[in-house]
Amino acid sequence: PIGGSIGYYTVYANVNGASVYFDSDFKGTIANGELTVQVYTTGTPYNTYRVSMNGYSDFTGQITDYPAQGETVKLHATLQPVQPTPTKSPVSILTTFAAIAGIAAVLLASRRE
């Protein structure tokens, strides 16, 4: 087992239920806007943190501060909702213009009569 002094990271995020990862290690989920993660201060330090939730773009940040014994380092993540991909019309723009031109031609022809 690793031993030694313990410090903490508190991850603050705007989406409850979002998953928190340090490097590729799952650490838990956000509840009431935060998650506190215990780490050993003598362990190998983490480099990145990622917060993810279905329907939102992942947030990834760099970990540049490391807690000392009994200290808490605050990390913040703001998740953005994923914008739905617009669906393309089954009718092309050229077909639409051709239809409008055809209708205009019929209207002009009927006026001349």
PDB file of C-alpha atoms in Angstrom:
ATOM      1  CA  PRO A   1       0.000   0.000   0.000  1.00  0.00           C
ATOM      2  CA  ILE A   2       1.027   3.601  -0.633  1.00  0.00           C
ATOM      3  CA  GLY A   3       1.251   5.521   2.605  1.00  0.00           C
ATOM      4  CA  GLY A   4       2.038   8.974   3.671  1.00  0.00           C
ATOM      5  CA  SER A   5       0.399  12.307   4.033  1.00  0.00           C
ATOM      6  CA  ILE A   6      -3.033  12.976   2.627  1.00  0.00           C
ATOM      7  CA  GLY A   7      -4.218  16.022   0.699  1.00  0.00           C
ATOM      8  CA  TYR A   8      -7.370  16.739  -1.271  1.00  0.00           C
ATOM      9  CA  TYR A   9      -8.661  18.069  -4.553  1.00  0.00           C
ATOM     10  CA  THR A  10     -12.161  19.496  -4.710  1.00  0.00           C
ATOM     11  CA  VAL A  11     -13.604  19.567  -8.214  1.00  0.00           C
ATOM     12  CA  TYR A  12     -16.423  22.071  -8.726  1.00  0.00           C
ATOM     13  CA  ALA A  13     -18.722  21.595 -11.724  1.00  0.00           C
ATOM     14  CA  ASN A  14     -22.033  22.950 -12.969  1.00  0.00           C
ATOM     15  CA  VAL A  15     -23.621  19.536 -13.749  1.00  0.00           C
ATOM     16  CA  ASN A  16     -24.562  17.116 -10.967  1.00  0.00           C
ATOM     17  CA  GLY A  17     -23.964  13.475 -11.844  1.00  0.00           C
ATOM     18  CA  ALA A  18     -20.982  14.262 -14.087  1.00  0.00           C
ATOM     19  CA  SER A  19     -18.083  11.791 -13.880  1.00  0.00           C
ATOM     20  CA  VAL A  20     -14.656  12.957 -12.711  1.00  0.00           C
ATOM     21  CA  TYR A  21     -11.385  11.418 -13.902  1.00  0.00           C
ATOM     22  CA  PHE A  22      -7.816  12.208 -12.872  1.00  0.00           C
ATOM     23  CA  ASP A  23      -5.648  11.191 -15.807  1.00  0.00           C
ATOM     24  CA  SER A  24      -7.615   8.036 -16.748  1.00  0.00           C
ATOM     25  CA  ASP A  25      -8.634   7.060 -13.176  1.00  0.00           C
ATOM     26  CA  PHE A  26     -12.344   7.415 -12.338  1.00  0.00           C
ATOM     27  CA  LYS A  27     -12.705   9.298  -9.042  1.00  0.00           C
ATOM     28  CA  GLY A  28     -16.473   9.678  -8.606  1.00  0.00           C
ATOM     29  CA  THR A  29     -19.393  11.877  -9.598  1.00  0.00           C
ATOM     30  CA  ILE A  30     -20.305  15.469  -8.927  1.00  0.00           C
ATOM     31  CA  ALA A  31     -22.973  15.912  -6.218  1.00  0.00           C
ATOM     32  CA  ASN A  32     -24.249  19.289  -5.048  1.00  0.00           C
ATOM     33  CA  GLY A  33     -21.807  20.927  -7.455  1.00  0.00           C
ATOM     34  CA  GLU A  34     -18.619  19.297  -6.169  1.00  0.00           C
ATOM     35  CA  LEU A  35     -16.537  16.194  -5.547  1.00  0.00           C
ATOM     36  CA  THR A  36     -13.670  15.947  -3.055  1.00  0.00           C
ATOM     37  CA  VAL A  37     -10.915  13.477  -3.928  1.00  0.00           C
ATOM     38  CA  GLN A  38      -8.354  12.252  -1.380  1.00  0.00           C
ATOM     39  CA  VAL A  39      -4.771  11.811  -2.641  1.00  0.00           C
ATOM     40  CA  TYR A  40      -1.479  10.827  -1.086  1.00  0.00           C
ATOM     41  CA  THR A  41       0.937  13.739  -1.205  1.00  0.00           C
ATOM     42  CA  THR A  42       3.830  11.311  -1.710  1.00  0.00           C
ATOM     43  CA  GLY A  43       2.125   9.483  -4.609  1.00  0.00           C
ATOM     44  CA  THR A  44       2.731  10.092  -8.297  1.00  0.00           C
ATOM     45  CA  PRO A  45       1.017  13.389  -9.107  1.00  0.00           C
ATOM     46  CA  TYR A  46      -1.844  13.563 -11.593  1.00  0.00           C
ATOM     47  CA  ASN A  47      -1.458  15.735 -14.708  1.00  0.00           C
ATOM     48  CA  THR A  48      -5.020  16.237 -15.970  1.00  0.00           C
ATOM     49  CA  TYR A  49      -8.601  16.093 -14.813  1.00  0.00           C
ATOM     50  CA  ARG A  50     -11.670  15.483 -16.947  1.00  0.00           C
ATOM     51  CA  VAL A  51     -15.339  15.992 -16.158  1.00  0.00           C
ATOM     52  CA  SER A  52     -17.882  14.355 -18.466  1.00  0.00           C
ATOM     53  CA  MET A  53     -21.622  13.791 -18.756  1.00  0.00           C
ATOM     54  CA  ASN A  54     -23.826  12.558 -21.587  1.00  0.00           C
ATOM     55  CA  GLY A  55     -25.285  15.495 -23.498  1.00  0.00           C
ATOM     56  CA  TYR A  56     -22.350  17.773 -22.602  1.00  0.00           C
ATOM     57  CA  SER A  57     -18.912  18.403 -24.067  1.00  0.00           C
ATOM     58  CA  ASP A  58     -16.148  16.982 -21.872  1.00  0.00           C
ATOM     59  CA  PHE A  59     -14.144  19.475 -19.843  1.00  0.00           C
ATOM     60  CA  THR A  60     -10.428  18.717 -19.526  1.00  0.00           C
ATOM     61  CA  GLY A  61      -8.009  20.775 -17.452  1.00  0.00           C
ATOM     62  CA  GLN A  62      -4.386  20.637 -16.382  1.00  0.00           C
ATOM     63  CA  ILE A  63      -3.466  19.930 -12.768  1.00  0.00           C
ATOM     64  CA  THR A  64      -0.654  22.313 -11.914  1.00  0.00           C
ATOM     65  CA  ASP A  65      -1.070  22.629  -8.143  1.00  0.00           C
ATOM     66  CA  TYR A  66      -0.576  19.698  -5.780  1.00  0.00           C
ATOM     67  CA  PRO A  67      -1.927  19.601  -2.215  1.00  0.00           C
ATOM     68  CA  ALA A  68       0.356  19.462   0.778  1.00  0.00           C
ATOM     69  CA  GLN A  69      -0.603  17.459   3.866  1.00  0.00           C
ATOM     70  CA  GLY A  70      -4.134  18.455   4.940  1.00  0.00           C
ATOM     71  CA  GLU A  71      -4.429  21.001   2.127  1.00  0.00           C
ATOM     72  CA  THR A  72      -7.221  21.179  -0.491  1.00  0.00           C
ATOM     73  CA  VAL A  73      -6.602  22.324  -4.072  1.00  0.00           C
ATOM     74  CA  LYS A  74      -9.681  23.620  -5.913  1.00  0.00           C
ATOM     75  CA  LEU A  75     -10.341  22.650  -9.535  1.00  0.00           C
ATOM     76  CA  HIS A  76     -13.182  24.072 -11.625  1.00  0.00           C
ATOM     77  CA  ALA A  77     -15.008  22.673 -14.646  1.00  0.00           C
ATOM     78  CA  THR A  78     -17.839  24.183 -16.671  1.00  0.00           C
ATOM     79  CA  LEU A  79     -19.617  21.741 -18.959  1.00  0.00           C
ATOM     80  CA  GLN A  80     -21.334  23.066 -22.080  1.00  0.00           C
ATOM     81  CA  PRO A  81     -24.432  21.353 -23.543  1.00  0.00           C
ATOM     82  CA  VAL A  82     -23.764  19.643 -26.859  1.00  0.00           C
ATOM     83  CA  GLN A  83     -25.543  21.459 -29.677  1.00  0.00           C
ATOM     84  CA  PRO A  84     -27.658  19.100 -31.765  1.00  0.00           C
ATOM     85  CA  THR A  85     -26.395  18.624 -35.302  1.00  0.00           C
ATOM     86  CA  PRO A  86     -28.731  20.388 -37.722  1.00  0.00           C
ATOM     87  CA  THR A  87     -30.527  17.987 -40.006  1.00  0.00           C
ATOM     88  CA  LYS A  88     -30.127  18.577 -43.696  1.00  0.00           C
ATOM     89  CA  SER A  89     -33.163  19.150 -45.830  1.00  0.00           C
ATOM     90  CA  PRO A  90     -33.897  16.267 -48.185  1.00  0.00           C
ATOM     91  CA  VAL A  91     -34.491  18.866 -50.924  1.00  0.00           C
ATOM     92  CA  SER A  92     -31.391  20.578 -52.282  1.00  0.00           C
ATOM     93  CA  ILE A  93     -31.189  24.343 -52.582  1.00  0.00           C
ATOM     94  CA  LEU A  94     -30.926  24.041 -56.379  1.00  0.00           C
ATOM     95  CA  THR A  95     -34.165  22.052 -56.506  1.00  0.00           C
ATOM     96  CA  THR A  96     -35.852  24.719 -54.398  1.00  0.00           C
ATOM     97  CA  PHE A  97     -34.668  27.529 -56.698  1.00  0.00           C
ATOM     98  CA  ALA A  98     -35.752  25.553 -59.768  1.00  0.00           C
ATOM     99  CA  ALA A  99     -39.227  25.067 -58.279  1.00  0.00           C
ATOM    100  CA  ILE A 100     -39.550  28.777 -57.495  1.00  0.00           C
ATOM    101  CA  ALA A 101     -38.397  29.692 -61.000  1.00  0.00           C
ATOM    102  CA  GLY A 102     -40.918  27.241 -62.467  1.00  0.00           C
ATOM    103  CA  ILE A 103     -43.769  28.700 -60.428  1.00  0.00           C
ATOM    104  CA  ALA A 104     -42.743  32.223 -61.413  1.00  0.00           C
ATOM    105  CA  ALA A 105     -42.682  31.210 -65.092  1.00  0.00           C
ATOM    106  CA  VAL A 106     -46.191  29.700 -64.840  1.00  0.00           C
ATOM    107  CA  LEU A 107     -47.494  32.824 -63.117  1.00  0.00           C
ATOM    108  CA  LEU A 108     -45.960  35.086 -65.777  1.00  0.00           C
ATOM    109  CA  ALA A 109     -47.361  32.905 -68.581  1.00  0.00           C
ATOM    110  CA  SER A 110     -50.836  32.941 -67.068  1.00  0.00           C
ATOM    111  CA  ARG A 111     -50.756  36.744 -66.771  1.00  0.00           C
ATOM    112  CA  ARG A 112     -49.932  37.103 -70.454  1.00  0.00           C
ATOM    113  CA  GLU A 113     -53.061  35.218 -71.483  1.00  0.00           C
TER     114      GLU A 113
END
